[in-house]
mmCIF file of C-alpha atoms and ligand atoms in Angstrom:
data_model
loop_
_atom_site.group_PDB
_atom_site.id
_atom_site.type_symbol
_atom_site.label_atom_id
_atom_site.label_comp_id
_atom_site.label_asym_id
_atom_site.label_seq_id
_atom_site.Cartn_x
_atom_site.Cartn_y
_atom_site.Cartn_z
ATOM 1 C CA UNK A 1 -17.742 5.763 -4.553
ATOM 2 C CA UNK A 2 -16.927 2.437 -6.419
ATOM 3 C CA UNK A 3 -14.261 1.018 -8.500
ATOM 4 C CA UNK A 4 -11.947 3.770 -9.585
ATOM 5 C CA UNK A 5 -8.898 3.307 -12.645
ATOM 6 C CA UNK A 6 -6.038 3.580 -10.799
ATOM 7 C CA UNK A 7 -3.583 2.720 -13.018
ATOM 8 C CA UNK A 8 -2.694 -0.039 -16.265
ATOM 9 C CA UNK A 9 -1.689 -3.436 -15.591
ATOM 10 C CA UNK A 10 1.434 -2.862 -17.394
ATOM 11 C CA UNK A 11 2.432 0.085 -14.956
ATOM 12 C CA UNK A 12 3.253 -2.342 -11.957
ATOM 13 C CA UNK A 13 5.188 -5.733 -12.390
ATOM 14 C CA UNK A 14 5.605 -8.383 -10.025
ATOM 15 C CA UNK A 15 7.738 -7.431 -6.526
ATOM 16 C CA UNK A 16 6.923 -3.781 -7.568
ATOM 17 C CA UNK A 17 4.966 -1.073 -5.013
ATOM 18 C CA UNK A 18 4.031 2.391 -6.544
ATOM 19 C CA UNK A 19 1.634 5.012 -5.575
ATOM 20 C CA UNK A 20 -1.074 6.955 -7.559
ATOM 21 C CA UNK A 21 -2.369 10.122 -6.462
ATOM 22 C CA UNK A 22 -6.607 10.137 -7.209
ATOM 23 C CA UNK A 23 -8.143 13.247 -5.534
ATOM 24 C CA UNK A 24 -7.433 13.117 -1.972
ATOM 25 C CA UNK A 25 -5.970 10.062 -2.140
ATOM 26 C CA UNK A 26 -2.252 8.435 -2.202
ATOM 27 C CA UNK A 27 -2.677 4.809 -3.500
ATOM 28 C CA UNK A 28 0.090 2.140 -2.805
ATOM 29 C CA UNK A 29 -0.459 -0.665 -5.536
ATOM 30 C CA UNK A 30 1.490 -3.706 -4.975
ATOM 31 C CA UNK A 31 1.907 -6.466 -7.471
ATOM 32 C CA UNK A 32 2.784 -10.319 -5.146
ATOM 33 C CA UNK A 33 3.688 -12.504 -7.548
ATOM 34 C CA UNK A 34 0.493 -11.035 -10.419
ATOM 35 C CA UNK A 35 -1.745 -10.753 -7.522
ATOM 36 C CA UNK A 36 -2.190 -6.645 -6.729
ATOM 37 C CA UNK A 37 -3.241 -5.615 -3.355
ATOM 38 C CA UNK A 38 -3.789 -2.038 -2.661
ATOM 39 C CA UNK A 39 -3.363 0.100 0.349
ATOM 40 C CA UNK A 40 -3.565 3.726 1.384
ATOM 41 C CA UNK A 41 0.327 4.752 0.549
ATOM 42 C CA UNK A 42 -0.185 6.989 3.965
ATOM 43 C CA UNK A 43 1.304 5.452 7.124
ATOM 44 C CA UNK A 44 -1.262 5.247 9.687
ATOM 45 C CA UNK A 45 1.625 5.713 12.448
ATOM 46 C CA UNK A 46 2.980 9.285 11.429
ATOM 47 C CA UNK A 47 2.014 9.778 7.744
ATOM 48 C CA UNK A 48 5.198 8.363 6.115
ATOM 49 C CA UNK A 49 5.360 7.507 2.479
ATOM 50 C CA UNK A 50 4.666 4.083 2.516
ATOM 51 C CA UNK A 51 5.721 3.436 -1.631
ATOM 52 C CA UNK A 52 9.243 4.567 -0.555
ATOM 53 C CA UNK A 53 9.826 1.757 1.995
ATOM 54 C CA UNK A 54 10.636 -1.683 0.975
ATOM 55 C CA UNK A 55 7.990 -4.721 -0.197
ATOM 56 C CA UNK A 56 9.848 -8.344 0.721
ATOM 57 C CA UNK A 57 6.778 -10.920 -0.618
ATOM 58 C CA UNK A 58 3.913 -9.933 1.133
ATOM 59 C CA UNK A 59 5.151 -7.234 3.628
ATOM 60 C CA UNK A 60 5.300 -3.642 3.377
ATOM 61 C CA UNK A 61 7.834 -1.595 5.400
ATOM 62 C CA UNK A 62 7.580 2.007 6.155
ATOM 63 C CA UNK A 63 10.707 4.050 5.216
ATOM 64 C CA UNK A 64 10.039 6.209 8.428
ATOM 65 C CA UNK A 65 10.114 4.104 11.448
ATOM 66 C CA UNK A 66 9.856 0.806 9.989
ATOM 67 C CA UNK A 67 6.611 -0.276 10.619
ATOM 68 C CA UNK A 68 5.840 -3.374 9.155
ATOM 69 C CA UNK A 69 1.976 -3.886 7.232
ATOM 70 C CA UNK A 70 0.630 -7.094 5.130
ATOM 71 C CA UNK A 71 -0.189 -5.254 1.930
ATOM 72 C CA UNK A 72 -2.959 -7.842 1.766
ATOM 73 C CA UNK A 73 -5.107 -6.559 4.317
ATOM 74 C CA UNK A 74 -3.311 -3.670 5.729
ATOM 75 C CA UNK A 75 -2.781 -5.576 9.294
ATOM 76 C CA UNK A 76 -0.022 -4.337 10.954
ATOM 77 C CA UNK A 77 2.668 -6.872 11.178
ATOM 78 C CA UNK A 78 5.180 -5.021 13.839
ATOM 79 C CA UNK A 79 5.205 -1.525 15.393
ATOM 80 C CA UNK A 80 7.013 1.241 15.070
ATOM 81 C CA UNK A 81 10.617 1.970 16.475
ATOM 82 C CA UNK A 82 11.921 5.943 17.314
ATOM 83 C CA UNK A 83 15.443 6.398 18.968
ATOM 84 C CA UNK A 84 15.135 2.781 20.595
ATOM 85 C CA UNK A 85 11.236 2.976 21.953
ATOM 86 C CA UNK A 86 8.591 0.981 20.153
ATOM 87 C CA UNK A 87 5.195 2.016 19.865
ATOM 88 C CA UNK A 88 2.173 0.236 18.544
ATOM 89 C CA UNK A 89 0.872 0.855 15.009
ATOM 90 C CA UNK A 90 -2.560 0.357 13.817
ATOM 91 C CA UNK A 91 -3.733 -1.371 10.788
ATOM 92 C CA UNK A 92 -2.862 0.399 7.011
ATOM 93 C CA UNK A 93 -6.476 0.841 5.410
ATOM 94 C CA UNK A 94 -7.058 -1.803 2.541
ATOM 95 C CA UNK A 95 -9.044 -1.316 -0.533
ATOM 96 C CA UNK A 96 -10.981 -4.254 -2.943
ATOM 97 C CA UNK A 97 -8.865 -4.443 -6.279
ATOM 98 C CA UNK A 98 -9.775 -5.785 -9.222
ATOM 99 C CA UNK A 99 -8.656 -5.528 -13.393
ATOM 100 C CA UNK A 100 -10.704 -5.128 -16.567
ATOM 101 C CA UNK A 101 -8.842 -5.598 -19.033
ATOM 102 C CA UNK A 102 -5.709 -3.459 -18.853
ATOM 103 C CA UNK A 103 -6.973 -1.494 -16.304
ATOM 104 C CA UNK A 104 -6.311 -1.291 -12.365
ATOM 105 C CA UNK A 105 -9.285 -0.821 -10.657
ATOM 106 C CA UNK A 106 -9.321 -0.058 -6.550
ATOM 107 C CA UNK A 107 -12.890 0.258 -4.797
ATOM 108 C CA UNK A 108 -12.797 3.620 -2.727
ATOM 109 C CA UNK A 109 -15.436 4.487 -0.145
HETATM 110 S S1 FES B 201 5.481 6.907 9.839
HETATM 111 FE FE1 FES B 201 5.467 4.811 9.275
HETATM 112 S S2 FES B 201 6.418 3.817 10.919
HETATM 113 FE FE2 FES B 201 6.358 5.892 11.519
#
């Protein structure tokens, strides 16, 4: 698919997360420090709505079960925790970003 306007540079500032809705898509765009990393906003444990959790630096946590991703890569950081019981959580899928100008730009498959 290619490099896709998410959204304009001036819509995310540094230590923000938001998401953008493309067509069957939920984008989580993260701004580190000026760098943006994007990730699919969906939580690959149970679905939760990863743009409501909290970003601390470089580390996304999910608002359901607290999950914890690197919203550099998507790697999954720690697992999942439900009534006591932790369970392993894959990987958040990652996408290339990159600006033109003002505009956000994520590479979709
Ligand atoms: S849905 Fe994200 S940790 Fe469970």
């Amino acid at each position: 698919m290619g490099y896709v306007k998410v959204a304009e540079a001036d819509m995310i500032w540094p230590g923000e997360m938001k998401k953008f809705s493309l067509d069957q898509l939920v984008i989580l765009l993260a701004n580190v420090g000026g760098a943006l990393y994007a990730l699919d906003n969906k939580c690959p444990h149970m679905g939760g709505d990863l743009s409501g959790g909290k970003l601390e630096d470089t580390t996304v946590t999910c608002p359901r079960h607290g999950a914890k991703f690197d919203v550099r890569s998507g790697k999954s950081l720690s697992g999942a925790k439900i009534a006591f019981v932790n369970m392993k959580v894959g990987d958040a899928k990652s996408f290339p970003v990159k600006v033109e100008g003002n505009d956000i730009l994520v590479e979709l498959p």
